[in-house]
Coordinates of C-alpha atoms in Angstrom, one line a residue:
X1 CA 32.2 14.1 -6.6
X2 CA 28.6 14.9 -5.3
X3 CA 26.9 11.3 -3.7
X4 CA 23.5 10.9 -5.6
X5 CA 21.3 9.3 -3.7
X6 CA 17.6 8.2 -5.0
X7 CA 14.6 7.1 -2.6
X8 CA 13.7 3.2 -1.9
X9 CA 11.5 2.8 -5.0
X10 CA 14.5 4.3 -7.3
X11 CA 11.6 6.3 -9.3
X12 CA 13.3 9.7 -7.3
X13 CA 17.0 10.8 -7.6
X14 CA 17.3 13.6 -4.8
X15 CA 18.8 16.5 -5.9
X16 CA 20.6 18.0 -2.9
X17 CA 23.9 19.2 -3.5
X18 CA 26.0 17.7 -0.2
X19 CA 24.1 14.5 2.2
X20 CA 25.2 14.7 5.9
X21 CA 25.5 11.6 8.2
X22 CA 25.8 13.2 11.6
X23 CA 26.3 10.8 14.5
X24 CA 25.6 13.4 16.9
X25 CA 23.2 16.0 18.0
X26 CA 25.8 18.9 17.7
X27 CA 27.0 17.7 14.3
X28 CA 23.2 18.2 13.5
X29 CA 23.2 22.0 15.4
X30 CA 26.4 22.5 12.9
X31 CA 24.8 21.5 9.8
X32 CA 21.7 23.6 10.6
X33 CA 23.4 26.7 11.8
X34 CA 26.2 26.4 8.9
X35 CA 23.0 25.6 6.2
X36 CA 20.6 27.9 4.1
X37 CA 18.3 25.0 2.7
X38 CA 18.4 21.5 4.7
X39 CA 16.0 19.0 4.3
X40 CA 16.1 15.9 6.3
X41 CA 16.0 12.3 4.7
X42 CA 14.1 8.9 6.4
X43 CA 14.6 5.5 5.5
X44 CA 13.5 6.9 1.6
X45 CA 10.1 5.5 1.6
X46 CA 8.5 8.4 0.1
X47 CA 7.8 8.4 -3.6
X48 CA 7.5 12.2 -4.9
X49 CA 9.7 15.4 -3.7
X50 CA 9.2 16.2 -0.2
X51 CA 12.5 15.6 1.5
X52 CA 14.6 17.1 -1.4
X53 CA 16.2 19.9 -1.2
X54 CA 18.8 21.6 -3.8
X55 CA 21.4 22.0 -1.0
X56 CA 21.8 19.9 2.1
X57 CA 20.7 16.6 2.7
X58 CA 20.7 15.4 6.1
X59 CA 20.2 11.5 6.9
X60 CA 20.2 10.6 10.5
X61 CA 20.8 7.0 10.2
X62 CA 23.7 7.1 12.1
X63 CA 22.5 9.5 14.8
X64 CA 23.5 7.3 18.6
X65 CA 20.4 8.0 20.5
X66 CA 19.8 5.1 22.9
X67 CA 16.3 4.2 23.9
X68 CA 14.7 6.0 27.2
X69 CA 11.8 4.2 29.0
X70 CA 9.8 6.0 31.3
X71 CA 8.0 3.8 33.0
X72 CA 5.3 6.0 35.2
X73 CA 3.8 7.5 31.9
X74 CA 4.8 4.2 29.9
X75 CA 6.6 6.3 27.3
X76 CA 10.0 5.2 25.1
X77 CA 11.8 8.4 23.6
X78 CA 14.0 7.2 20.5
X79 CA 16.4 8.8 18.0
X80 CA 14.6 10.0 14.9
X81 CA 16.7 7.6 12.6
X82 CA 15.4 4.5 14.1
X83 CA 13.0 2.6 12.0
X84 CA 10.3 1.0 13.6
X85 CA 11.8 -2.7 12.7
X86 CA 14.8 -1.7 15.0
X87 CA 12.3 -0.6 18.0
X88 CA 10.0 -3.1 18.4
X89 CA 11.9 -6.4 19.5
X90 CA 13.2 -3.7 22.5
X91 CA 9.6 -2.5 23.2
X92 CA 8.6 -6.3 23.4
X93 CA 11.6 -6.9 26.0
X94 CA 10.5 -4.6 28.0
X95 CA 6.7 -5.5 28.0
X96 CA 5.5 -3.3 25.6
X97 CA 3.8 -2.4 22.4
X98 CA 2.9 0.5 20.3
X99 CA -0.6 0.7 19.3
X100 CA -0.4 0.1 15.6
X101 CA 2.1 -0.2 13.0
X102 CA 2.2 0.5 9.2
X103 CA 2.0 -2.7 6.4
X104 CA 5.9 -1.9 6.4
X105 CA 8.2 -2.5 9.8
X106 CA 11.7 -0.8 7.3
X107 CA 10.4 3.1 7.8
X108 CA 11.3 5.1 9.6
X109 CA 9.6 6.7 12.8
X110 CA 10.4 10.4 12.3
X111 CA 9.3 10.0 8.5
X112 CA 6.4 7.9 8.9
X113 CA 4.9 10.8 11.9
X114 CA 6.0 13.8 9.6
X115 CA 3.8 12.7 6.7
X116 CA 0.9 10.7 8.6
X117 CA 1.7 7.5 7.7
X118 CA -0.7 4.7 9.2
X119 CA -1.5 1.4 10.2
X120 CA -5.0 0.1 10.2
X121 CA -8.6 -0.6 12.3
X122 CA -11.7 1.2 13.9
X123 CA -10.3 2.5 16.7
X124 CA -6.3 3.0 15.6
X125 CA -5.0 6.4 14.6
X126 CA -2.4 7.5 12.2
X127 CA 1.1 6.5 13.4
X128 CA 2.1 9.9 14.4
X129 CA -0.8 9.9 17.2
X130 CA 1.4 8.0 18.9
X131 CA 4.0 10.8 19.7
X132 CA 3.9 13.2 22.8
X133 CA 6.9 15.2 22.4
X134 CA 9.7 15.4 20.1
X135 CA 13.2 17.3 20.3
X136 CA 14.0 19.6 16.9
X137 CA 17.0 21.7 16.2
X138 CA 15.1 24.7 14.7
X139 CA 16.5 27.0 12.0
X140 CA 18.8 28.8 14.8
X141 CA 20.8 25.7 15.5
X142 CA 19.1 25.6 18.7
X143 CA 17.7 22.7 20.3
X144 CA 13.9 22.6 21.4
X145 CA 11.6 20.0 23.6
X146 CA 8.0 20.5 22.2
X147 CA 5.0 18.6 24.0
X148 CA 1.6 17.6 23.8
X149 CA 1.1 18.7 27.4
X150 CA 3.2 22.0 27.2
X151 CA 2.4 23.3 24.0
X152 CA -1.5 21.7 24.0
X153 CA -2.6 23.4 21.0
X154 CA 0.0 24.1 19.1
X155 CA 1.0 20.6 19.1
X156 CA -1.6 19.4 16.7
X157 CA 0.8 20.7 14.0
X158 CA 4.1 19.7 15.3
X159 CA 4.1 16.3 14.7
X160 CA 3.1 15.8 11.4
X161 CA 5.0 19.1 9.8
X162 CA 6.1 17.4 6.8
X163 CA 9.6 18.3 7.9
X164 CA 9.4 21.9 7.7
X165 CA 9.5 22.6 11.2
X166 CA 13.4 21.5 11.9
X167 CA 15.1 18.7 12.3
X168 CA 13.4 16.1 14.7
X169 CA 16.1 14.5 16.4
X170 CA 14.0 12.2 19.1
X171 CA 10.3 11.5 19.7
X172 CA 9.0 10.3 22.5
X173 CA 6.0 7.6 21.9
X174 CA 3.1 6.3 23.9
X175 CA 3.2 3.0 24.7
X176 CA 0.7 0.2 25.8
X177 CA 1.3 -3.1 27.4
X178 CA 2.8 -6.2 24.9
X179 CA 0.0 -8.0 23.4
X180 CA -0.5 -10.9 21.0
X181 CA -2.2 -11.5 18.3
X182 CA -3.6 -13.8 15.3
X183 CA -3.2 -13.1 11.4
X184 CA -6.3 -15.2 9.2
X185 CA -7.2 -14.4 5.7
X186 CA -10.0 -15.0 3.9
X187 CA -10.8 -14.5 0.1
X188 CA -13.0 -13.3 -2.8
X189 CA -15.0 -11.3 -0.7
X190 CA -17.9 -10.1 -3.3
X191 CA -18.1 -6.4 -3.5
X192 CA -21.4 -6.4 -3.2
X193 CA -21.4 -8.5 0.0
X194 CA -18.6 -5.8 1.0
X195 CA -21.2 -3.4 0.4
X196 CA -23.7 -4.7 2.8
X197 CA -21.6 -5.6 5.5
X198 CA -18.4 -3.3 5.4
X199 CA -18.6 -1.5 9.3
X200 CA -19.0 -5.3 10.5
X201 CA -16.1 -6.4 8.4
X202 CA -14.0 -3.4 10.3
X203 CA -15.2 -4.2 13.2
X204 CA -13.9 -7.6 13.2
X205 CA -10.8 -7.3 14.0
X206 CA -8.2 -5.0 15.8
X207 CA -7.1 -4.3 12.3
X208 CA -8.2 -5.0 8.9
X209 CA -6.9 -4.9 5.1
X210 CA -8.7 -5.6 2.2
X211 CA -6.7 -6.3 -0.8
X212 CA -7.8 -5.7 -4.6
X213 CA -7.2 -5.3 -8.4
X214 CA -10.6 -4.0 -9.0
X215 CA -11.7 -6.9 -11.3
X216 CA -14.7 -9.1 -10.9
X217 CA -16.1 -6.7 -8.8
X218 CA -14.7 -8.6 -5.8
X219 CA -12.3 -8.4 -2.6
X220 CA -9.3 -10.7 -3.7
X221 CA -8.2 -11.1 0.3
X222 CA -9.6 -9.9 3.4
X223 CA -7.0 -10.0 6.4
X224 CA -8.2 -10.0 9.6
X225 CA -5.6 -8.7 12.8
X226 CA -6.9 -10.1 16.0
X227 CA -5.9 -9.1 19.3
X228 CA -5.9 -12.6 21.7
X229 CA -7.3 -12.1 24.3
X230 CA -9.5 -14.7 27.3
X231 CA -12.7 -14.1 25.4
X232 CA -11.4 -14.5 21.7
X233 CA -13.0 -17.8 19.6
X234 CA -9.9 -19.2 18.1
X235 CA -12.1 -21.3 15.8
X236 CA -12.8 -19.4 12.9
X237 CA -16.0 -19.9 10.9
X238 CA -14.6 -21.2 7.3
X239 CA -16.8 -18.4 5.6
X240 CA -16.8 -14.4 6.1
X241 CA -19.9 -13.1 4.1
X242 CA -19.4 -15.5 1.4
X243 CA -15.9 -15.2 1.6
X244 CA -13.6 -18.8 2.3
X245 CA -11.3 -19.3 4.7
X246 CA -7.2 -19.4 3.2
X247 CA -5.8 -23.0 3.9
X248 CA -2.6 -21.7 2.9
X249 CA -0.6 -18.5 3.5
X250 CA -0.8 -15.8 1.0
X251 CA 0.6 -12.5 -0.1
X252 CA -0.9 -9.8 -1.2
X253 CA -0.8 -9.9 -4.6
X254 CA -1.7 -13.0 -6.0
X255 CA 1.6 -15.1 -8.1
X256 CA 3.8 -13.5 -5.6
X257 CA 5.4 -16.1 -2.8
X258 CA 4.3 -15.6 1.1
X259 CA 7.7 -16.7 2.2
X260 CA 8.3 -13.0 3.6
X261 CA 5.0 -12.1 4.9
X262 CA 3.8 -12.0 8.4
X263 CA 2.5 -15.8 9.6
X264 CA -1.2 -16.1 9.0
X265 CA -3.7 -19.3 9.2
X266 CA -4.1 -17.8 13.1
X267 CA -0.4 -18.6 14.3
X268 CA -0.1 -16.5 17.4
X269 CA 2.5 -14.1 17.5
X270 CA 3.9 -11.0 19.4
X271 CA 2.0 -7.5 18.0
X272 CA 4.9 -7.3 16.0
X273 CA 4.5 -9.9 14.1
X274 CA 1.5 -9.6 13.3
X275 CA 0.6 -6.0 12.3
X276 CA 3.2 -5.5 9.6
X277 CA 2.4 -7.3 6.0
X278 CA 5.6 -8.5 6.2
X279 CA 8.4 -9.4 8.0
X280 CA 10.9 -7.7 10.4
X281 CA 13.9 -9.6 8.8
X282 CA 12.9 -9.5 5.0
X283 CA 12.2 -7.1 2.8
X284 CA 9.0 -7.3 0.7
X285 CA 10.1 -6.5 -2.4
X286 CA 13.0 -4.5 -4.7
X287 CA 11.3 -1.6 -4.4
X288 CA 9.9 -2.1 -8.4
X289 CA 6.9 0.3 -7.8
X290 CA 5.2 3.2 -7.5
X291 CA 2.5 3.7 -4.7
X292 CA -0.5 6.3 -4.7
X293 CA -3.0 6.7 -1.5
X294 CA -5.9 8.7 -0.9
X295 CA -7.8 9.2 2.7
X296 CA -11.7 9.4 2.4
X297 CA -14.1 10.4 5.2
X298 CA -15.3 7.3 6.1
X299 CA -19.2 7.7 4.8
X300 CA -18.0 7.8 1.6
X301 CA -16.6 4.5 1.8
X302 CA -19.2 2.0 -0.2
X303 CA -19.4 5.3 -2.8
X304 CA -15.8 5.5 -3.3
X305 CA -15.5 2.0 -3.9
X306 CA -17.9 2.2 -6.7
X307 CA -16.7 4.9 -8.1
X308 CA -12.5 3.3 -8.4
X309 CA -14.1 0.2 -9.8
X310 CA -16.0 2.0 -12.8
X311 CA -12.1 2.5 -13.9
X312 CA -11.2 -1.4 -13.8
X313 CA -10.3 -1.6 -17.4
X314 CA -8.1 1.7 -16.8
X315 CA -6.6 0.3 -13.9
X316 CA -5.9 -3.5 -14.8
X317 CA -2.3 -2.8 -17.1
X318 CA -0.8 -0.7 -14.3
X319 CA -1.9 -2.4 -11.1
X320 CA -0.3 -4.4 -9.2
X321 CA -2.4 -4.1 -5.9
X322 CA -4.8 -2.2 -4.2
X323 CA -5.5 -2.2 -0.3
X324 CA -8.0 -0.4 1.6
X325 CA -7.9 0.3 5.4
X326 CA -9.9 2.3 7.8
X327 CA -8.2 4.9 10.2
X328 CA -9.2 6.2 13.0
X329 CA -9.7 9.7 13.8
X330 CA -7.2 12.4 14.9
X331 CA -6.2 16.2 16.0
X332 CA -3.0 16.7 13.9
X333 CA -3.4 19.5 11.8
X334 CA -1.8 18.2 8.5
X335 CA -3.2 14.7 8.7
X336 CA -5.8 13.4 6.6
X337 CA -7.6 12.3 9.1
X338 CA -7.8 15.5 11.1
X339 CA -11.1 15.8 13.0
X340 CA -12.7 12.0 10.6
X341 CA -12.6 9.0 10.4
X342 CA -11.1 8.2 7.4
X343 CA -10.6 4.9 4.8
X344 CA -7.8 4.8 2.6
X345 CA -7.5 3.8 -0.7
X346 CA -4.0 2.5 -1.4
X347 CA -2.8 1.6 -5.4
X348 CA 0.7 0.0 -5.5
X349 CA 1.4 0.4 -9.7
X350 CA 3.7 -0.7 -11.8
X351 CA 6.8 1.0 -12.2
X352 CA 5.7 3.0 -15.3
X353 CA 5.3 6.3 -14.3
X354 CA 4.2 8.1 -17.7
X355 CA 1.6 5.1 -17.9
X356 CA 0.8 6.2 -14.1
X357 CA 0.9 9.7 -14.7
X358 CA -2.1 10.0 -17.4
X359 CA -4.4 7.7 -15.2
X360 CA -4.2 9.4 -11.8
X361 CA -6.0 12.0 -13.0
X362 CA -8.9 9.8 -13.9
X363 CA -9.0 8.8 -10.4
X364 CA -9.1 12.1 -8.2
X365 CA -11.6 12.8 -10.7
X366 CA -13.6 10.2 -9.4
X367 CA -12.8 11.0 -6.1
X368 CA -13.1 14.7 -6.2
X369 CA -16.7 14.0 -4.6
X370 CA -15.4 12.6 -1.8
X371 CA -12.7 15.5 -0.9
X372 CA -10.0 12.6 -1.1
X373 CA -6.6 13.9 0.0
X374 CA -3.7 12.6 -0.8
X375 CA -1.0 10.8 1.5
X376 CA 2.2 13.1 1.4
X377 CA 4.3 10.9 0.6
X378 CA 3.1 9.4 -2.3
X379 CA 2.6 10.0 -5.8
X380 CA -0.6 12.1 -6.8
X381 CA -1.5 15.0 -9.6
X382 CA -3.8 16.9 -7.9
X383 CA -3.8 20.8 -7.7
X384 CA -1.7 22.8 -5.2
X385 CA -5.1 24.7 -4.4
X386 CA -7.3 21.5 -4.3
X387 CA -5.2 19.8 -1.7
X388 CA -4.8 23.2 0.0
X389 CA -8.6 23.7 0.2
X390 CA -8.3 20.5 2.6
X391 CA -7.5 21.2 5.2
X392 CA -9.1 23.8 7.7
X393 CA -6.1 24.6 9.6
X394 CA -3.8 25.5 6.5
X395 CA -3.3 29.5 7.8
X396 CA -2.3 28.1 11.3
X397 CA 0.5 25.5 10.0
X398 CA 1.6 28.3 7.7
X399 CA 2.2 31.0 10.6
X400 CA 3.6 27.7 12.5
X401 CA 6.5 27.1 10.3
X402 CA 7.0 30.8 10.0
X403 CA 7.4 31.7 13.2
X404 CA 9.9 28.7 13.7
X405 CA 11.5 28.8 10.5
X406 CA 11.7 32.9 9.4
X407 CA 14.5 32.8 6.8
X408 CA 12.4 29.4 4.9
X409 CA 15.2 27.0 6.1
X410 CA 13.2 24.2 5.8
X411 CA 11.3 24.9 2.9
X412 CA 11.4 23.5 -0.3
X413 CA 9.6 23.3 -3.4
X414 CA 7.2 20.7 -2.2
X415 CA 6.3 23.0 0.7
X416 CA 6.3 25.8 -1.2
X417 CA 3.7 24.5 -3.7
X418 CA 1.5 22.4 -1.7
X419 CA 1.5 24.0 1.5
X420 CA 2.3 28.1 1.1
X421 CA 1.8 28.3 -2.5
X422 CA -0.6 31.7 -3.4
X423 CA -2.8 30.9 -0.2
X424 CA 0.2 32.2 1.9
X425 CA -0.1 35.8 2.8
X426 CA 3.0 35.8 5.5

């Protein structure tokens, strides 16, 4: 009987015909060599089609790959099936940190760099900005060591290649000495206050989430990430731009219990348990959503605002939460933030996907203006030729994954349509 398998949010049943659990690198060589269509599967966090395949499914959850410090370049290479939850408590041991981490600690590394997933601040770029070499098997069955400082260039679309590339097996990541930090919150931040003093609000903290549900033309919760350091105030001032001070701690969306979020009310705390939304041990939630983002060059921030909060009335039965983020940034081909800064808009929805379906329209619509693009992993409508039109160095990541990928191994009707689609010419 063929194992179905659906992703995290249960909203996407994979359709692969056979799921591998290799525990070693040559099981991997096997199933690539012995394969005419293999995708690879994360931890599942993405929401749409891009790791299915209609043939092999490959999962490297079980792959042994122990950790490897270096430190003269301060580096750790990991397996590609290790989320970042499973990394961190290690990196700490050893008197480390990674720069930045996404609002989730369960995803995992390989997944979140392939699709240019981020954390959050001023100054931090996407996740996958991290990584200065990985190890693939490439459509041969043959193993390869690509590196920023070998392949200079080149590497920009390496990293995040949305898996069509090969299968990443380890990554080696740039690392930064252990630091603390502090989690405060303050809410019903006006929008119009928001408006008048967003780069200082950014520029608060090392990172910074606002959270929303675009009513009342407010900011629901502003969390501030601080980095402790000699010179930091611990005293907080009991008012941000109008905005008070929480007493308590709070979660995201409103009615829902704190219990599993990251301690706030300016605890201190190792990096790690601080830059997630929520706690290494627990997870946040059943997975009962659906989650859309959308990167913006960062002038259009106030504009973009605006123009998501003229749907309100639209957006209010389907909502759950919206969080916006700033990221910093980057020389990744594929990422939205290639060559700008960028903020992201972030909708977690309901788990109504018909209901979801007709609105997201209405939004790129609005934010059409701004050339929004999409994050990769998550659920948008826009046009194969829109979201190709994106990104400047489209013909170059094409003749990339040819040239490593001839027979369209790793290919699959996600890549097909959003990234060669009629633009393609070979």
């Amino acid at each position: 009987m063929v194992e179905k398998r659906s992703n995290w949010a249960d909203n996407y049943t994979y359709s692969a015909a056979r799921i591998h659990y290799p525990e070693t690198i040559e099981q991997v060589q096997a199933l690539v060599s012995g394969s005419s269509k293999l995708r690879v599967l994360g931890s599942g966090h993405s929401f749409n089609a891009i790791a299915d395949t209609p043939e092999d499914l490959v999962s490297l959850s079980r792959l042994n790959s122990p950790l490897e410090f270096d430190h003269i370049h301060h580096t750790v290479t990991v397996g590609a099936g290790i989320t970042y939850g499973e990394l961190c408590e290690q990196l700490q041991q050893e008197g480390y940190a990674l720069p930045n981490l996404a609002s989730l600690p369960h995803i995992s590394i390989a997944g979140a760099c392939a699709t240019a997933t981020h954390g959050s601040g001023d100054h931090n770029g996407n996740l996958a900005t991290s990584v200065s070499a990985i190890e693939i098997v490439t459509a041969n069955g043959k193993l390869a060591q690509l590196s920023r400082d070998q392949h200079s260039e080149q590497f920009g679309g390496m990293v995040v290649a949305l898996g069509g590339l090969g299968v990443v097996t380890r990554l080696t990541l740039d690392l930064v000495p252990a630091f603390e930090m502090r989690q405060d919150v303050y809410e019903d931040l006006s929008l119009a206050q928001l408006a008048d003093h967003f780069d200082e609000i950014e520029a608060s903290a090392y990172s910074v989430s606002l959270f929303t549900d675009w009513q009342n033309e407010q900011i629901s919760q502003v969390w501030l990430k601080r980095r402790i350091t000699p010179d930091l105030t611990l005293d907080l001032a009991d008012e941000l731009f109008g905005a008070k001070l929480a007493t308590t701690q709070r979660h995201p969306i409103a009615n829902l219990s704190a219990e599993n979020c990251t301690e706030q009310l300016g605890i201190p705390g190792h990096w790690y348990a601080r830059l997630p939304h929520f706690r290494i041990g627990f997870m946040p939630s059943s997975g009962e959503e659906l989650q859309t983002e959308y990167l913006i060059p960062r002038q259009h921030a106030i504009a973009a605002f605006h123009a998501v909060a003229s749907l309100q009335d639209q957006l209010a039965p389907l909502l759950q939460v919206s969080e916006i983020r700033t990221i910093a940034a980057d020389t990744l081909w594929m990422s939205p933030c290639y060559q700008q800064a960028c903020v992201a808009f972030h909708f977690t929805w309901k788990k109504d996907w018909e209901a979801v379906k007709l609105l997201l329209p209405r939004i790129e619509a609005q934010l059409a203006t701004f050339e929004a693009r999409p994050h990769w992993g998550k659920l948008f409508t826009m046009p194969a030729t829109y979201v190709q039109s994106l990104y400047p160095k489209l013909g170059d990541f094409q003749r990339l994954l040819h040239n490593y990928d001839p027979q369209s191994k790793f290919r699959n009707p996600f890549l097909d349509t959003y990234i060669f689609g009629q633009s393609y010419s070979g």
